[in-house]
PDB file of C-alpha atoms in Angstrom:
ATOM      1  CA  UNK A   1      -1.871  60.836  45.725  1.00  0.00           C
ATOM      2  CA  UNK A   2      -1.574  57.738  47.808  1.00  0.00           C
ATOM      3  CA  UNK A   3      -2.415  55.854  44.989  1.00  0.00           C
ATOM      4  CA  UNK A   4       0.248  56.996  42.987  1.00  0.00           C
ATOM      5  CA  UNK A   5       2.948  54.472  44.981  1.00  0.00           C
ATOM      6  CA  UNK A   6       1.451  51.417  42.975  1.00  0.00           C
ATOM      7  CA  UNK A   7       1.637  52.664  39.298  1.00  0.00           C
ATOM      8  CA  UNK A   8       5.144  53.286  39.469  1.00  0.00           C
ATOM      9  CA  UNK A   9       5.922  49.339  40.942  1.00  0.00           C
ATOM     10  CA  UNK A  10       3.694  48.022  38.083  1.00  0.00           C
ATOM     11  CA  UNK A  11       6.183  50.276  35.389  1.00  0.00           C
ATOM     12  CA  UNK A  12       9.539  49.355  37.147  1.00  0.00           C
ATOM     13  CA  UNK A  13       8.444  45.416  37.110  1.00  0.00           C
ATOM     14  CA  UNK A  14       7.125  45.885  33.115  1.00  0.00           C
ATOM     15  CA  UNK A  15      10.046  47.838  31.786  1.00  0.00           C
ATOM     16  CA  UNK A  16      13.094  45.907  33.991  1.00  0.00           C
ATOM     17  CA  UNK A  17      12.286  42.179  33.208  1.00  0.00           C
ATOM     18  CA  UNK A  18       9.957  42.074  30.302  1.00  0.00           C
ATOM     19  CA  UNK A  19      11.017  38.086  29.733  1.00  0.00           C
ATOM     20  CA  UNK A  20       8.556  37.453  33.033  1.00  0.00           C
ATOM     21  CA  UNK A  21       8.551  33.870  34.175  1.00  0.00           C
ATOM     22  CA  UNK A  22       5.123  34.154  33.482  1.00  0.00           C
ATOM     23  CA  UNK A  23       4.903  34.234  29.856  1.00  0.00           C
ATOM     24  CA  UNK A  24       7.816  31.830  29.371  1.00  0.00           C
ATOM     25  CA  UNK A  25       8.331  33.593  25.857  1.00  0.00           C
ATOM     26  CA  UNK A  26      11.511  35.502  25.323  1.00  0.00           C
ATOM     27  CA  UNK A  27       9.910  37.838  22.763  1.00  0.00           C
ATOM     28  CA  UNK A  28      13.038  38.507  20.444  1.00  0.00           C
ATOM     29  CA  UNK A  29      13.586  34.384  20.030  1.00  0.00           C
ATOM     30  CA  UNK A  30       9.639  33.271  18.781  1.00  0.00           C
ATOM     31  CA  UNK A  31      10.110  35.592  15.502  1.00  0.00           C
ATOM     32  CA  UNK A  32      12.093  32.848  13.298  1.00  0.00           C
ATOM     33  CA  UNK A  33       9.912  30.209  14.587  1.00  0.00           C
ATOM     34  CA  UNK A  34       7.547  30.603  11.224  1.00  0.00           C
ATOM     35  CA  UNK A  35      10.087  29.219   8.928  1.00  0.00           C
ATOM     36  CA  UNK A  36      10.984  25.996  10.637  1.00  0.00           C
ATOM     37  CA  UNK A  37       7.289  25.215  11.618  1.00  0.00           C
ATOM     38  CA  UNK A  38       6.676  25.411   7.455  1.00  0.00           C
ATOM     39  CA  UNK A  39       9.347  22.631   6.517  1.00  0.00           C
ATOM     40  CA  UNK A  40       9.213  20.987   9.671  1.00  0.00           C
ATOM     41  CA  UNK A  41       5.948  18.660   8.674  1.00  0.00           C
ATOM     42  CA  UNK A  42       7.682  17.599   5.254  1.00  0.00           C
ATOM     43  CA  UNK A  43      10.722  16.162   6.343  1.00  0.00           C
ATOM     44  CA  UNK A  44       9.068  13.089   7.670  1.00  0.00           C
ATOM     45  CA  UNK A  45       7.849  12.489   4.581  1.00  0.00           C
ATOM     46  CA  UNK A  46      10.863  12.759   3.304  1.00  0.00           C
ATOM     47  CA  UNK A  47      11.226  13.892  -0.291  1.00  0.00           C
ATOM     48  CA  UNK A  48       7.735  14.013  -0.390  1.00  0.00           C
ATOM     49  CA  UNK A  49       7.487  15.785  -3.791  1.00  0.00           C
ATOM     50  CA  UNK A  50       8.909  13.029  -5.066  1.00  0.00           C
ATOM     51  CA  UNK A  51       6.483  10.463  -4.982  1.00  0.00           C
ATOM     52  CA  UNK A  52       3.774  11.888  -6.164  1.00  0.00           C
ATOM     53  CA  UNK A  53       5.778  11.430  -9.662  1.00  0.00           C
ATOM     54  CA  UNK A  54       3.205   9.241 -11.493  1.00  0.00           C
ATOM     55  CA  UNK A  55       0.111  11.177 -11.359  1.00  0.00           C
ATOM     56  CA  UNK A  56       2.242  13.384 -13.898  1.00  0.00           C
ATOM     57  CA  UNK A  57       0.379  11.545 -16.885  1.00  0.00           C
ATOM     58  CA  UNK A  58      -2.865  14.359 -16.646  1.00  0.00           C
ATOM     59  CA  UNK A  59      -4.568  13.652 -19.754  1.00  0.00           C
ATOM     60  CA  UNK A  60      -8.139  15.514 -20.316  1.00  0.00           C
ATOM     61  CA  UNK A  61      -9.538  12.151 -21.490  1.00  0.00           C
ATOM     62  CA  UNK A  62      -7.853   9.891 -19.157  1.00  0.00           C
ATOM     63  CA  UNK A  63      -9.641  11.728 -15.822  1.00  0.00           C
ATOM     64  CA  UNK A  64     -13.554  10.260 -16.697  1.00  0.00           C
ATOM     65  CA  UNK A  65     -12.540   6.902 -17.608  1.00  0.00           C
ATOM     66  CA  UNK A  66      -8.549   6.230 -15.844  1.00  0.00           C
ATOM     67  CA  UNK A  67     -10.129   3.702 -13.911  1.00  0.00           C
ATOM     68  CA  UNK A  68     -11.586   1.513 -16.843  1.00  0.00           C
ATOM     69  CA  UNK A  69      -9.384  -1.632 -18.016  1.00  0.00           C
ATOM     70  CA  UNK A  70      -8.740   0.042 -21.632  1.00  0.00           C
ATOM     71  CA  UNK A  71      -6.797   2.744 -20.158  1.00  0.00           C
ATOM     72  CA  UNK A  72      -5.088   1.103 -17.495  1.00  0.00           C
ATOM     73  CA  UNK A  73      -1.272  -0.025 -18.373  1.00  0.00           C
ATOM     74  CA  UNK A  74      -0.860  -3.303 -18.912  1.00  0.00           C
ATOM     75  CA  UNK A  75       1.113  -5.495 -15.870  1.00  0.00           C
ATOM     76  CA  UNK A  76       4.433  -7.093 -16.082  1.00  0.00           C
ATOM     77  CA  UNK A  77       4.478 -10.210 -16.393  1.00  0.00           C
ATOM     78  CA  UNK A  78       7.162 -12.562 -14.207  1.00  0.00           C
ATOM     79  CA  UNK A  79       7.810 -16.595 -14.436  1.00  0.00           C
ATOM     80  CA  UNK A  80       8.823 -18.756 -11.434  1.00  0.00           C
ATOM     81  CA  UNK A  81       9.779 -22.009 -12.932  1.00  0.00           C
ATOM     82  CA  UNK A  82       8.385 -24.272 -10.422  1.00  0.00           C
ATOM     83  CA  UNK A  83       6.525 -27.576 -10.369  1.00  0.00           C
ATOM     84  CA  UNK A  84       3.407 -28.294  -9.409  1.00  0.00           C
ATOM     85  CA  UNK A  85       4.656 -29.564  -6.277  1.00  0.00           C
ATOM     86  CA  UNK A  86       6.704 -26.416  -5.462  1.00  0.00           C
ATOM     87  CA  UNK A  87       4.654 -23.927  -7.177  1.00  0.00           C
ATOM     88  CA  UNK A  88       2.968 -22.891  -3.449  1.00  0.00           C
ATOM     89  CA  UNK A  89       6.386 -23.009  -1.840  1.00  0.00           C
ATOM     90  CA  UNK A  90       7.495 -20.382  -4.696  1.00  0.00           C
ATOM     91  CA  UNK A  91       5.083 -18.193  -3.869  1.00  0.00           C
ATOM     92  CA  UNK A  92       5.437 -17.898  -0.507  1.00  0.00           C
ATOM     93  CA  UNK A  93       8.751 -17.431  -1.159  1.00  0.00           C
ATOM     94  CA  UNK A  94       7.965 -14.712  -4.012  1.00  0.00           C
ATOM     95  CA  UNK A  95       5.394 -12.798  -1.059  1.00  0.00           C
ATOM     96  CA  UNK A  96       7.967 -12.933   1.554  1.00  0.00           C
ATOM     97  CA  UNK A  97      10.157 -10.931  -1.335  1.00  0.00           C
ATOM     98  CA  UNK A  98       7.780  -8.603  -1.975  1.00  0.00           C
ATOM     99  CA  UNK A  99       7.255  -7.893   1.412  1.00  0.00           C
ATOM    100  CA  UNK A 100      11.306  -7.698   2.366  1.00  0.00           C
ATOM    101  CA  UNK A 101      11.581  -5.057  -0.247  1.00  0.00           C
ATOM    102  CA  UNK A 102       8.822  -2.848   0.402  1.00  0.00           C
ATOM    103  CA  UNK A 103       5.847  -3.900  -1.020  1.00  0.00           C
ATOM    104  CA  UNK A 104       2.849  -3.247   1.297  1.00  0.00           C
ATOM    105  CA  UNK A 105       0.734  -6.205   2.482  1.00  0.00           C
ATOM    106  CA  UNK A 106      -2.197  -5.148   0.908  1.00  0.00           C
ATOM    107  CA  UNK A 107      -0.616  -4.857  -2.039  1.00  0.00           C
ATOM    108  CA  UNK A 108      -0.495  -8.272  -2.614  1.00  0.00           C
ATOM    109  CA  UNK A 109      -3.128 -10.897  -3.712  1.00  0.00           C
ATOM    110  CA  UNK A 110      -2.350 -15.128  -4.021  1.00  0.00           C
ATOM    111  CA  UNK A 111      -4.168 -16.872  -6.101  1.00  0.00           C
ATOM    112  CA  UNK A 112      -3.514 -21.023  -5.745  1.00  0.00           C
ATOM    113  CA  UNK A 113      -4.825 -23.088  -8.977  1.00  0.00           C
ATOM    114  CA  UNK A 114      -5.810 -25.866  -7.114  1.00  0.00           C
ATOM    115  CA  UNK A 115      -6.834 -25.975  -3.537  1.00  0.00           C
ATOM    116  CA  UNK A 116      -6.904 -23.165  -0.732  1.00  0.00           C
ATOM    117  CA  UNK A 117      -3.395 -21.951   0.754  1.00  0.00           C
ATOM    118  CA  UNK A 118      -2.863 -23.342   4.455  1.00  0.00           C
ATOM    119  CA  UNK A 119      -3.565 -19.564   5.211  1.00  0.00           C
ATOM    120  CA  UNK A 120      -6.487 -18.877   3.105  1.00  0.00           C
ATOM    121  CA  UNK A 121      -8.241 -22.483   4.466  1.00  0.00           C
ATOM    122  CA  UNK A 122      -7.119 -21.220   8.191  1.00  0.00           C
ATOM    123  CA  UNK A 123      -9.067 -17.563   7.823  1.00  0.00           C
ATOM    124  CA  UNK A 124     -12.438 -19.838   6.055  1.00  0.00           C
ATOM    125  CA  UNK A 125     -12.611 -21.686   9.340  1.00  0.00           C
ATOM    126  CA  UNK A 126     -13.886 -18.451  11.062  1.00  0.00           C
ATOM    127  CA  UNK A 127     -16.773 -18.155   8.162  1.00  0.00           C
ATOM    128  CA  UNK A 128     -17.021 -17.097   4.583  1.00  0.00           C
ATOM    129  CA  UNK A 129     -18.116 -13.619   5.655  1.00  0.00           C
ATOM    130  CA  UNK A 130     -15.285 -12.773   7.986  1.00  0.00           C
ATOM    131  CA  UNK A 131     -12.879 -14.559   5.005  1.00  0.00           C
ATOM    132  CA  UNK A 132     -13.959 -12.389   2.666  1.00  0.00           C
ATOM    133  CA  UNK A 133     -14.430  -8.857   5.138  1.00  0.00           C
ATOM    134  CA  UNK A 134     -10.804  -9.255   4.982  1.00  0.00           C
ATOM    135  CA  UNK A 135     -10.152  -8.819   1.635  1.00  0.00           C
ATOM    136  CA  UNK A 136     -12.330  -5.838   1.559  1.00  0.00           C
ATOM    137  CA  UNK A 137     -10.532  -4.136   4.640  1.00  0.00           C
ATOM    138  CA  UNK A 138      -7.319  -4.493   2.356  1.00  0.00           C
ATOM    139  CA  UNK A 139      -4.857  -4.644   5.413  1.00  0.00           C
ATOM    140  CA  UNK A 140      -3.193  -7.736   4.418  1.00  0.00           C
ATOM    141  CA  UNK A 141      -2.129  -9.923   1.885  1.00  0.00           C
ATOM    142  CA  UNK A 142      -5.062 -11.934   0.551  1.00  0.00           C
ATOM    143  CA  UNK A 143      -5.073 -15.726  -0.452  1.00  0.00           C
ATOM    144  CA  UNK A 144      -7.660 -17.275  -2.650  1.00  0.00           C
ATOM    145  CA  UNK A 145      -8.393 -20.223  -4.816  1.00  0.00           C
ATOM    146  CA  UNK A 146      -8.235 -18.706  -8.451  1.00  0.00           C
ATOM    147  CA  UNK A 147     -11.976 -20.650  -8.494  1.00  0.00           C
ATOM    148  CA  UNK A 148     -12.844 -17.388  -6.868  1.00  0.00           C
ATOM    149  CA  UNK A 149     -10.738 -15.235  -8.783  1.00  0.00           C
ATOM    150  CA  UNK A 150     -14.007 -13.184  -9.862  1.00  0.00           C
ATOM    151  CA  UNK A 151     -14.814 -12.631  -6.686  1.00  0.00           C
ATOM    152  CA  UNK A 152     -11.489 -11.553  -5.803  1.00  0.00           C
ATOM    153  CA  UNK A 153     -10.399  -7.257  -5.951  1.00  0.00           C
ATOM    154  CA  UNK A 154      -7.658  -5.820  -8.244  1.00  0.00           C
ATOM    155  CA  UNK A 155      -4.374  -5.492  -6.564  1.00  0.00           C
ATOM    156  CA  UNK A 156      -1.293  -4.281  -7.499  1.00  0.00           C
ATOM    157  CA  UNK A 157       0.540  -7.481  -7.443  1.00  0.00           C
ATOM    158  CA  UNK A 158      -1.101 -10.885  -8.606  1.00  0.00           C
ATOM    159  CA  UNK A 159       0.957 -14.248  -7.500  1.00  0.00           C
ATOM    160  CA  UNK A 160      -0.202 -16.759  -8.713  1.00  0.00           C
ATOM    161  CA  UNK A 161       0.893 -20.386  -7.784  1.00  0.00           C
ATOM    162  CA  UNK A 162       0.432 -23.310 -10.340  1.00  0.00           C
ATOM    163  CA  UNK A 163       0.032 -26.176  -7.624  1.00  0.00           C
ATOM    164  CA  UNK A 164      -1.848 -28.227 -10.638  1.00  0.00           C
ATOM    165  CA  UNK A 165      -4.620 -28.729 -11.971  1.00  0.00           C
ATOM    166  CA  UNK A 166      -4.619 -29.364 -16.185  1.00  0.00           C
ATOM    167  CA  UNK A 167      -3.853 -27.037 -19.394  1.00  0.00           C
ATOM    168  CA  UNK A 168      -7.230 -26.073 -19.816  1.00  0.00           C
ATOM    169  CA  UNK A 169      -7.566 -24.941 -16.036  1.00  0.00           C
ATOM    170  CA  UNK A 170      -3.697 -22.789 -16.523  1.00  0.00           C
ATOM    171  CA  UNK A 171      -5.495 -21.023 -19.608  1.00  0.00           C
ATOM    172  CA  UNK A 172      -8.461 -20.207 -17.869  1.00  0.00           C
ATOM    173  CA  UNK A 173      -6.824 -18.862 -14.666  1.00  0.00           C
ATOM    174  CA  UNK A 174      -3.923 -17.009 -15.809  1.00  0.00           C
ATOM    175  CA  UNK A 175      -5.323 -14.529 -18.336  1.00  0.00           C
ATOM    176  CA  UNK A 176      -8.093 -14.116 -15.381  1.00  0.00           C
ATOM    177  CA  UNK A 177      -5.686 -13.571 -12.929  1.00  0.00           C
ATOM    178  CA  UNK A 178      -3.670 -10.934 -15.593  1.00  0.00           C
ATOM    179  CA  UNK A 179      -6.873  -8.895 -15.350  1.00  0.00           C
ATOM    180  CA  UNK A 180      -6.645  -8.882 -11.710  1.00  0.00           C
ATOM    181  CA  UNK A 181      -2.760  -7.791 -11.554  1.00  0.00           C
ATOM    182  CA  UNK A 182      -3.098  -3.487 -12.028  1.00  0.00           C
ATOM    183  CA  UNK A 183       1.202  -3.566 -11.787  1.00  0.00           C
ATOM    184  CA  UNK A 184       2.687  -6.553 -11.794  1.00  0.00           C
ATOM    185  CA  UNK A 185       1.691 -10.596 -12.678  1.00  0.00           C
ATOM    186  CA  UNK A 186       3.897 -13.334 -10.907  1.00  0.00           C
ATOM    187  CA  UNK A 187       2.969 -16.899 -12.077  1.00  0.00           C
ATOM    188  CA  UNK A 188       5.077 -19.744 -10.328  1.00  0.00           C
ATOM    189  CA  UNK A 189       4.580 -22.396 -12.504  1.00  0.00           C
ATOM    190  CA  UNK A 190       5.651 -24.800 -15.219  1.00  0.00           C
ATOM    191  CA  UNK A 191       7.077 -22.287 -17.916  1.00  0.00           C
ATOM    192  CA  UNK A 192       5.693 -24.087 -21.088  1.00  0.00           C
ATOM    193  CA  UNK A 193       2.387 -24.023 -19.735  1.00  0.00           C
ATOM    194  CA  UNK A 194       2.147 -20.451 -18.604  1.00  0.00           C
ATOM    195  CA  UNK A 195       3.251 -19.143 -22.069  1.00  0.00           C
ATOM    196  CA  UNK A 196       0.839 -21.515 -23.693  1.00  0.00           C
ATOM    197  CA  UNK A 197      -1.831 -20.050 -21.340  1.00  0.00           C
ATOM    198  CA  UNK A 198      -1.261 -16.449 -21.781  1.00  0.00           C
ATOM    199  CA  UNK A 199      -0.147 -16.972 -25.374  1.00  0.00           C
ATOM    200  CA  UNK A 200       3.275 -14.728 -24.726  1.00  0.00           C
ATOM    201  CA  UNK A 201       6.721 -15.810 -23.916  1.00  0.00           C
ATOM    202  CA  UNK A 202       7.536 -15.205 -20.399  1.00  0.00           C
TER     203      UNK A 202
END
């Protein structure tokens, strides 16, 4: 019997106050919680189901070999009448576009037909290996003499600046550089000679 004083404490405290500072949890508000938790981690993403709008072209052929040249889409193609003189000035100019309106840095590879780009000569200074360890970490846009272009990775967008070098050289790197380009080719050039080079009118 003396015990019995306790018990009925521990029921007056459990039914009066059940939201005990304790717990922190009023129970009746937790319940809806569920739904906002489900579209709470899409809306930073926006309207995420709309991106993935592309991959839409499933074919049962296309999955083994998407990735080989045959299949791929061919890349737009975009002149920059420049002259030889300006043709590295355009494509800065064309990269700091790209960039402004969206395009991600590693997005982006520059090829120069003659010469390295101030930028491309400044990252060599530190050694071939760490030069070309950036490309390969694909963080950034990537400059290279289109000498290299073999050595060079597919990007989305190719810009290519026509800063001299003869006719012969223009058909050798543009059509190289094309194969490069998986969206988009921008040649800042002399028009005449890139249609000559790529045989197409641009």
């Amino acid at each position: 019997m003396p015990l019995l004083p306790e018990e009925p404490q521990i029921h007056e405290s459990a039914q009066g106050p059940r939201a005990t500072p304790a717990t922190g949890r009023p129970a009746p508000t937790p319940r809806p919680v569920p739904g906002p938790r489900s579209t709470a981690s899409p809306r930073p993403g926006s309207p995420g189901p709309a991106r993935p709008g592309p991959p839409v072209r499933k074919n049962a052929s296309a999955e083994p070999s998407a990735a080989s040249p045959e299949n791929r889409s061919k890349p737009q193609i975009q002149l920059i009448p420049a002259s030889p003189d300006g043709a590295l000035d355009a494509a800065d100019e064309t990269v700091d576009l790209l960039l402004d309106t969206g395009r991600a840095p590693s997005d982006v590879l520059v090829l120069t037909a003659t010469g390295l780009h101030p930028l491309a000569a400044h990252e060599l200074s530190f050694g071939e290996a760490a030069y070309w360890a950036q490309q390969d970490a694909a963080e950034d846009v990537f400059y290279a003499e289109a000498a290299a272009v073999g050595r060079a990775a597919n990007r989305a967008v190719v810009v290519v600046a026509l800063n001299g070098g003869t006719e012969a050289d223009a058909a050798r790197i543009l059509p190289a550089a094309l194969t490069k380009a998986t969206a988009l080719l921008i040649v800042c050039g002399d028009p005449e000679r890139v249609n000559a080079a790529l045989g197409v009118s641009v």
